[in-house]
Short mmCIF file of N, CA, C and O in Angstrom, two decimals:
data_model
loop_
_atom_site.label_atom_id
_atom_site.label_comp_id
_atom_site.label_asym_id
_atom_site.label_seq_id
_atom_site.Cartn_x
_atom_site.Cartn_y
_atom_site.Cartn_z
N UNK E 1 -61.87 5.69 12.71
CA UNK E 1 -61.88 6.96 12.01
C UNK E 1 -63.31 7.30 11.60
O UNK E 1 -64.09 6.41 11.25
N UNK E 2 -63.59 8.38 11.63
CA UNK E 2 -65.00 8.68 11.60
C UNK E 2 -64.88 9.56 9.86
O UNK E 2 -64.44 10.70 9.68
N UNK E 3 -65.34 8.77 8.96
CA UNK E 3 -65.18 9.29 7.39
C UNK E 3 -65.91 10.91 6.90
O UNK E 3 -66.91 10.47 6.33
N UNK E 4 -66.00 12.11 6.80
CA UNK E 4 -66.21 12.85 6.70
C UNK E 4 -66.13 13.46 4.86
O UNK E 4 -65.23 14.08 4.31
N UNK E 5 -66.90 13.18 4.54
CA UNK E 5 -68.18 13.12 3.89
C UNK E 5 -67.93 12.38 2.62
O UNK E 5 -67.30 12.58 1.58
N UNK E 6 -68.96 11.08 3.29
CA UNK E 6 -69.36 10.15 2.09
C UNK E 6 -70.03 10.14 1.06
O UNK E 6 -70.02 9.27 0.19
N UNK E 7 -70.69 11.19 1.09
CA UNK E 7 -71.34 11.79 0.29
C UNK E 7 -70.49 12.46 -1.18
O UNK E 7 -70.97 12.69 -2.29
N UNK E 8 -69.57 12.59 -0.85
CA UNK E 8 -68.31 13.01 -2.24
C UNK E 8 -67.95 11.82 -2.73
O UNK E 8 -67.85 11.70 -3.95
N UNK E 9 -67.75 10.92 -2.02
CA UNK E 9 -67.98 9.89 -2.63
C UNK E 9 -68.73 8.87 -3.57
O UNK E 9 -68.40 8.10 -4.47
N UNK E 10 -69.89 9.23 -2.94
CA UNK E 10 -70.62 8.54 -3.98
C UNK E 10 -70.78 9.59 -5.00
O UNK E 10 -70.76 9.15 -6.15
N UNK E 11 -70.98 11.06 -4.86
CA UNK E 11 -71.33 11.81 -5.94
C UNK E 11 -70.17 11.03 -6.74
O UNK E 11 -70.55 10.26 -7.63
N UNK E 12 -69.19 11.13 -6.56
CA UNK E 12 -67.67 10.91 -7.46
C UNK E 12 -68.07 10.05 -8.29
O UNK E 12 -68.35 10.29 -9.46
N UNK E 13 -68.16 8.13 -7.32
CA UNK E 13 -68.51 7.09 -8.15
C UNK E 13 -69.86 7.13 -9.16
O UNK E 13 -69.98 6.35 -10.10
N UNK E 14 -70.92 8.19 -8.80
CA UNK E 14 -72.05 7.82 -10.00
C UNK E 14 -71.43 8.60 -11.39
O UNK E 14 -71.93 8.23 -12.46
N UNK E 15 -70.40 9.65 -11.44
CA UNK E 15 -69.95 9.74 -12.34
C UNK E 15 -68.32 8.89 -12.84
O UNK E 15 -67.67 8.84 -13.88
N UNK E 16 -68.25 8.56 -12.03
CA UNK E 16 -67.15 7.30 -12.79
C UNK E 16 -67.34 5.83 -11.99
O UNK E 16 -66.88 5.44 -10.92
N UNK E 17 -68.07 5.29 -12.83
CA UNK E 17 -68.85 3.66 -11.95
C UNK E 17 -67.69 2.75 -11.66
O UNK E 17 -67.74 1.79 -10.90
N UNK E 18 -66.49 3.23 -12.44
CA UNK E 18 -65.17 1.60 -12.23
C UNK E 18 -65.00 2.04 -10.92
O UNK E 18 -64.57 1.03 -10.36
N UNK E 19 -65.09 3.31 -9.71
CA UNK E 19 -64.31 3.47 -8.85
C UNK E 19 -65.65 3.19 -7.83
O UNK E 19 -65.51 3.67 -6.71
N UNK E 20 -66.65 2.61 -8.03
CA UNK E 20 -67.18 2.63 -6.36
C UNK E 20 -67.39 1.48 -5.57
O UNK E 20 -67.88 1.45 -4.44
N UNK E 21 -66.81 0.19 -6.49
CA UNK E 21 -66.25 -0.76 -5.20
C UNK E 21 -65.08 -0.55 -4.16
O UNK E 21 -65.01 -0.93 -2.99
N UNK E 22 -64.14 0.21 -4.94
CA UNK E 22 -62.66 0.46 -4.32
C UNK E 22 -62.91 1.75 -3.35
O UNK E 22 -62.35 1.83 -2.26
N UNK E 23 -63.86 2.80 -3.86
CA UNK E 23 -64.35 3.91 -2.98
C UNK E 23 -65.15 3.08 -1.58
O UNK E 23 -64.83 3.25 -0.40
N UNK E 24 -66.13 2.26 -2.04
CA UNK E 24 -66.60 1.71 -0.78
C UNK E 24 -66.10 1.23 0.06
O UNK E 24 -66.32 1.30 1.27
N UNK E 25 -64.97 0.41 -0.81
CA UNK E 25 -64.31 -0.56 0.58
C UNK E 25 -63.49 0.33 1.22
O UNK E 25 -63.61 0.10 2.43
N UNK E 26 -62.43 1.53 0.97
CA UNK E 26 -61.73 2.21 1.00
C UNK E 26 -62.45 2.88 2.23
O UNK E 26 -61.92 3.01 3.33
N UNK E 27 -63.67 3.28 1.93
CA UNK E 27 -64.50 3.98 3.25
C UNK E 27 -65.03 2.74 4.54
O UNK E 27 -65.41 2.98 5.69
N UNK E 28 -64.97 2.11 4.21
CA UNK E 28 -65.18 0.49 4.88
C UNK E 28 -64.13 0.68 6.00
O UNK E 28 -64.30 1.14 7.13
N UNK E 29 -62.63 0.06 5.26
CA UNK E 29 -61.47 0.47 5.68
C UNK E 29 -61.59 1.56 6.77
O UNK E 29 -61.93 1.43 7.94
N UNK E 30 -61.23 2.61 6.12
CA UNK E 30 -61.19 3.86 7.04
C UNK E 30 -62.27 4.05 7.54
O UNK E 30 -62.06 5.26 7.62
N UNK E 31 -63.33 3.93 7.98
CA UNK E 31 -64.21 4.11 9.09
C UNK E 31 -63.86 3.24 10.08
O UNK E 31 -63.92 3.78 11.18
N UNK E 32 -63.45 1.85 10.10
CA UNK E 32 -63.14 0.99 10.72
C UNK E 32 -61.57 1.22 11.76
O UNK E 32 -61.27 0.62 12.79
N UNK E 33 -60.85 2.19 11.09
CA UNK E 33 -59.22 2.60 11.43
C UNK E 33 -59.06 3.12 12.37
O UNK E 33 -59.82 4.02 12.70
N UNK E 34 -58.19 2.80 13.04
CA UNK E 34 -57.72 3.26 14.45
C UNK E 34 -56.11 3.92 14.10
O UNK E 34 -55.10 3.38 14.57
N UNK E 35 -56.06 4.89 13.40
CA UNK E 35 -54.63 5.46 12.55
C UNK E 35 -54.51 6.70 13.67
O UNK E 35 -55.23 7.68 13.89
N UNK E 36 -53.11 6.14 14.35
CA UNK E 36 -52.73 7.37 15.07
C UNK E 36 -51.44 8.08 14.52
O UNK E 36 -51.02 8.93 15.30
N UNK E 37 -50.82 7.95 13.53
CA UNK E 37 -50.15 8.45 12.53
C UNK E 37 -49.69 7.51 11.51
O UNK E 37 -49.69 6.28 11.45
N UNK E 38 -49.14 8.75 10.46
CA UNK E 38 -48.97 8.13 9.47
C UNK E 38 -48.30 7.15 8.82
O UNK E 38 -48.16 7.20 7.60
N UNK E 39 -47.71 5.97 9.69
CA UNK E 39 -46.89 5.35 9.53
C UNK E 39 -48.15 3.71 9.75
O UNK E 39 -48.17 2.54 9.39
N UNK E 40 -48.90 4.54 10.47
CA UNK E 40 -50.59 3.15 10.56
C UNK E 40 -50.94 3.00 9.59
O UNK E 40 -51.15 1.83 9.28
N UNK E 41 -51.25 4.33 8.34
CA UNK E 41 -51.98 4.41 7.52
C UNK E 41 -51.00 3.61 6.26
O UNK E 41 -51.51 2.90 5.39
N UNK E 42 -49.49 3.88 6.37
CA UNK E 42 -48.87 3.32 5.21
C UNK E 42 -48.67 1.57 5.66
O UNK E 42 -48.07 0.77 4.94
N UNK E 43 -49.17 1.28 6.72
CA UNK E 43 -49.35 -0.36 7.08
C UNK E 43 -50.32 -1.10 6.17
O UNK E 43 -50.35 -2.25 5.74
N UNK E 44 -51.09 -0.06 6.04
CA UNK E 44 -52.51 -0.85 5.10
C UNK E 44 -52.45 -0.40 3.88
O UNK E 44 -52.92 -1.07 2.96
N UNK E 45 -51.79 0.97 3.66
CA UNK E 45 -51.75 1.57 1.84
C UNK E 45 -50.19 1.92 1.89
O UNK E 45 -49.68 3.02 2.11
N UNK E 46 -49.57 0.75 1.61
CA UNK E 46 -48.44 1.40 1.09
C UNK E 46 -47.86 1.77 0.15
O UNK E 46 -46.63 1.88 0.22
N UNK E 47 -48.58 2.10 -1.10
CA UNK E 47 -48.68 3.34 -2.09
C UNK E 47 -49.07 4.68 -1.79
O UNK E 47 -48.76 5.61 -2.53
N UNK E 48 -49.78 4.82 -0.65
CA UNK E 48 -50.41 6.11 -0.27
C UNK E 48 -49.06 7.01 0.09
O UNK E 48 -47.95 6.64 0.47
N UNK E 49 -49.54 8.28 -0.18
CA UNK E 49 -48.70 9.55 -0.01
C UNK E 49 -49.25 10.12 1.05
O UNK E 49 -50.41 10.45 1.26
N UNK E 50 -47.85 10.27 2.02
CA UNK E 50 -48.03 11.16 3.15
C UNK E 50 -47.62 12.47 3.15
O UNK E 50 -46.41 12.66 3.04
N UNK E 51 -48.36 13.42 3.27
CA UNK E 51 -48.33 14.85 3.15
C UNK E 51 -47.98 15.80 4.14
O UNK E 51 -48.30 15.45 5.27
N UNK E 52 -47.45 16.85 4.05
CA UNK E 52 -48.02 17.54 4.97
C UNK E 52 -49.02 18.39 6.32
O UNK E 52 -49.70 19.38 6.06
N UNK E 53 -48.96 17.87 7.53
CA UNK E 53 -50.18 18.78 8.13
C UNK E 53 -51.33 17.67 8.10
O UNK E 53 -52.49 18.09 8.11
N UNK E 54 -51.12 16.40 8.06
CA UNK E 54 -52.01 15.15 8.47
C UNK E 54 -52.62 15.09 6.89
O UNK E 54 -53.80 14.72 6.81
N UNK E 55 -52.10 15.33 5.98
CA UNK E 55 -52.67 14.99 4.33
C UNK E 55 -52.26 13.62 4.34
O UNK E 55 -51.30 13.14 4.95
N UNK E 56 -53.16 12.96 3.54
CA UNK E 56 -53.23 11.63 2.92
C UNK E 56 -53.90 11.58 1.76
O UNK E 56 -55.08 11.90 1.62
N UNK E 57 -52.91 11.05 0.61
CA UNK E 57 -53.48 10.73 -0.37
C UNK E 57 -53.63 9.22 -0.91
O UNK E 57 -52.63 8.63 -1.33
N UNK E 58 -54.85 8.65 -0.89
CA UNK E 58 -54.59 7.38 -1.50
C UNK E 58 -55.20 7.24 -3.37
O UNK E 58 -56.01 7.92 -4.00
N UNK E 59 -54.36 6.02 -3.75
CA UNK E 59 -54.93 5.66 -5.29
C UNK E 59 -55.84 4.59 -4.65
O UNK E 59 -55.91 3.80 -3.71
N UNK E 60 -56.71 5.24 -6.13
CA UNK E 60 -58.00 4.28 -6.28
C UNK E 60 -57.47 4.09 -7.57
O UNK E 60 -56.63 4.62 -8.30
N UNK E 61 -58.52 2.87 -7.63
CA UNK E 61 -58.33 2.20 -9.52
C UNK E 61 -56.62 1.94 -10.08
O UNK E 61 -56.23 2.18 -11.22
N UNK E 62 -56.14 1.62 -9.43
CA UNK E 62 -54.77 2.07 -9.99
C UNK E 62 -54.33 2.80 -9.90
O UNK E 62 -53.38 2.92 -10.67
N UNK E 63 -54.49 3.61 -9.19
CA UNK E 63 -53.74 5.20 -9.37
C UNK E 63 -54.17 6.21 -10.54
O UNK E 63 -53.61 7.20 -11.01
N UNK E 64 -55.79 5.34 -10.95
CA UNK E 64 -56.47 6.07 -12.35
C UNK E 64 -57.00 7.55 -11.48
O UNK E 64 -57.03 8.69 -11.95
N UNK E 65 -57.34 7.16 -10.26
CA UNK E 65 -57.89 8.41 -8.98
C UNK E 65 -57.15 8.40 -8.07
O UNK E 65 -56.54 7.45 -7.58
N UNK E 66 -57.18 9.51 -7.78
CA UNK E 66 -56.74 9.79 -6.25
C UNK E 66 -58.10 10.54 -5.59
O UNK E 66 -59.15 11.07 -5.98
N UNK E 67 -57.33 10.22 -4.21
CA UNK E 67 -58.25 10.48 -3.00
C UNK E 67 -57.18 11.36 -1.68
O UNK E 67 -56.32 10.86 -0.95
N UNK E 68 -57.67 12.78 -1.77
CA UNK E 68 -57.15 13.60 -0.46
C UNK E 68 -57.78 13.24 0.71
O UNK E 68 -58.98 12.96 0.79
N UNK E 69 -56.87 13.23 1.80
CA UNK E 69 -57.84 13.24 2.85
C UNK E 69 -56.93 14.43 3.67
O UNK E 69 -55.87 14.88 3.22
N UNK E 70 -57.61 14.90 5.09
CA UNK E 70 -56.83 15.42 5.78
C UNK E 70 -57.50 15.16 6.93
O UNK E 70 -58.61 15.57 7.28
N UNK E 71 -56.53 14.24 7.67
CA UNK E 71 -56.36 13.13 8.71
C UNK E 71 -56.26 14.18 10.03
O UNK E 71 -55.27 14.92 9.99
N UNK E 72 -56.94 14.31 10.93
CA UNK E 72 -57.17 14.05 12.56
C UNK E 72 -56.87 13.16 13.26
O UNK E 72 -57.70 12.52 13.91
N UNK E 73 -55.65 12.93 13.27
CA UNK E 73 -55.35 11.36 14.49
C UNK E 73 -55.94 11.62 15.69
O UNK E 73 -56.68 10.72 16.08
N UNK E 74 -55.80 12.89 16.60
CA UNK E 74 -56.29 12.83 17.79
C UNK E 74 -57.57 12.66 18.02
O UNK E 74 -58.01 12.03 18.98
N UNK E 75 -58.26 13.22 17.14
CA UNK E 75 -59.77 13.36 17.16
C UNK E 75 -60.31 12.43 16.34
O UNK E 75 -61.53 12.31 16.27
N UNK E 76 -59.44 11.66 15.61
CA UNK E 76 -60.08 9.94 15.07
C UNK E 76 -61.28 10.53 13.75
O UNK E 76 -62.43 10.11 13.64
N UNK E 77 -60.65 11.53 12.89
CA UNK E 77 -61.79 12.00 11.94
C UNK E 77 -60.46 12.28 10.95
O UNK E 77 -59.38 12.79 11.25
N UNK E 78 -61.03 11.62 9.35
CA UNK E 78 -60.79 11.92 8.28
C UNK E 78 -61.46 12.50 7.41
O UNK E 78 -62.26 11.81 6.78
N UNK E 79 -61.34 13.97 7.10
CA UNK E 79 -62.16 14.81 5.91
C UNK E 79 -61.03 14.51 4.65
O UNK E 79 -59.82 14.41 4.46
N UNK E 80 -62.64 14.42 3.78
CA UNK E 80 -62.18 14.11 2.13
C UNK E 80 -62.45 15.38 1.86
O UNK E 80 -63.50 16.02 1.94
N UNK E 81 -60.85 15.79 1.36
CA UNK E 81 -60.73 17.00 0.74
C UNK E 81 -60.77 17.19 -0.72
O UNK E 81 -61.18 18.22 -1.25
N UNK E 82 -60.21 15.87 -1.51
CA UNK E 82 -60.32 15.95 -2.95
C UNK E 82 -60.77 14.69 -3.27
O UNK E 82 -60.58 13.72 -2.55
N UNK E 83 -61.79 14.62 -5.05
CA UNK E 83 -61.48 13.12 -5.41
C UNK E 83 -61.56 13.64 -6.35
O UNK E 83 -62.24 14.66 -6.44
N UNK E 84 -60.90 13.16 -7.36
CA UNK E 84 -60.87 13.05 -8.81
C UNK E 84 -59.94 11.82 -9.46
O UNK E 84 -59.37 10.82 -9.01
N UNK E 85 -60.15 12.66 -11.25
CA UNK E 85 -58.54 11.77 -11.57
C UNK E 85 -57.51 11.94 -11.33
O UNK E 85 -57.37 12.96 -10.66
N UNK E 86 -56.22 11.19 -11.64
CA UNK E 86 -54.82 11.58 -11.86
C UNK E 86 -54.49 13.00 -12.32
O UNK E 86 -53.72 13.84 -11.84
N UNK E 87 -55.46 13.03 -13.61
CA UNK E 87 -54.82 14.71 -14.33
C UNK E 87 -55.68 15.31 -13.44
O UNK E 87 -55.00 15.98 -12.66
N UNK E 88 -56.86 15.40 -13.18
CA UNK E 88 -57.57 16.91 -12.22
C UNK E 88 -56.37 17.01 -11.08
O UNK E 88 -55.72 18.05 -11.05
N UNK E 89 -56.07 16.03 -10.20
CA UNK E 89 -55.16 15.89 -9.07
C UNK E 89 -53.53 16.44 -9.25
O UNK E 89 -52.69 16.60 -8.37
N UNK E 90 -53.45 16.61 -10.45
CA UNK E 90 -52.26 17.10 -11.18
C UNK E 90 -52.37 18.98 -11.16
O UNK E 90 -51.41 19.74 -11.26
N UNK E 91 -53.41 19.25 -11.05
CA UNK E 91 -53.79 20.52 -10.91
C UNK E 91 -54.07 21.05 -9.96
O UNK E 91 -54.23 22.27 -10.00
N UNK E 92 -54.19 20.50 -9.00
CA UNK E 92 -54.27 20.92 -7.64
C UNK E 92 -53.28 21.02 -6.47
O UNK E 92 -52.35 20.24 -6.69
N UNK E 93 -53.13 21.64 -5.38
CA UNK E 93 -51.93 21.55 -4.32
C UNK E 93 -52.67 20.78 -3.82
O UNK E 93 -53.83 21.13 -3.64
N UNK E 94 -52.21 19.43 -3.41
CA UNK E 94 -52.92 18.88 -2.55
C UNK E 94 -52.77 19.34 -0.84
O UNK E 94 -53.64 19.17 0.01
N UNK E 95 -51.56 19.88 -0.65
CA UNK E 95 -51.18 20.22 0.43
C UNK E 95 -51.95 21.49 0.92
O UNK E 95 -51.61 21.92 2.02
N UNK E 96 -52.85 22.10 0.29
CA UNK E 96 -53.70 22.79 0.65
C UNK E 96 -55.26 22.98 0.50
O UNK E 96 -56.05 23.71 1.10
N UNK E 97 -55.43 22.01 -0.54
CA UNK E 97 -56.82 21.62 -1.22
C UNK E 97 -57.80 21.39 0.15
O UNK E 97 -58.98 21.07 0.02
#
C-alpha cells in the first residue's frame, strides 16, 4: 500500500506525542500491505471499522484516536482522510470526510 500523506501524520503526533509510536508503526504496517479487500485489512486490525466505498477506520491509542483512511485496493494506495480524537471523529461523517 502506498500511504498517502504522512505528513498528517506526523503534523497529528507533534500535537499529541502518546500517538506517534502507534501512528508510525501503523504507517510501517500499511505501507508494507498487500490489502485487496476488506476482510485483509480486518486480519491485522480487527477492531478496525469497515466503511463504505473502501473507508477504513482504525483506533490508535486505544481507541483515544481514530484514523480514516480511504482504501484503493486496485491501485494499492491508502489516503488519510481524517486523524483526530474520538470526540472530533464523533463530529464528522466519516463516510464522506
Amino acid at each position: 500500500m502506498r500511504v498517502i500523506a504522512k505528513k498528517t501524520l506526523r503534523e497529528f503526533w507533534k500535537k499529541h506525542a502518546d500517538s506517534e509510536e502507534q501512528l508510525k508503526t501503523w504507517y510501517k504496517e500499511a505501507s508494507k500491505a498487500k490489502w485487496t479487500n476488506p476482510p485483509d485489512i480486518k486480519k491485522e486490525y480487527a477492531k478496525a471499522s469497515i466503511l463504505k466505498g473502501g473507508r477504513a477506520v482504525f483506533n490508535i491509542c486505544g481507541n483515544k484516536y481514530r484514523l480514516v483512511t480511504d482504501i484503493n485496493y486496485k491501485r494499492q494506495w491508502a489516503f488519510i482522510r481524517f486523524i483526530g480524537t474520538h470526540d472530533d471523529y464523533d463530529m464528522i461523517d466519516a463516510n464522506t470526510i
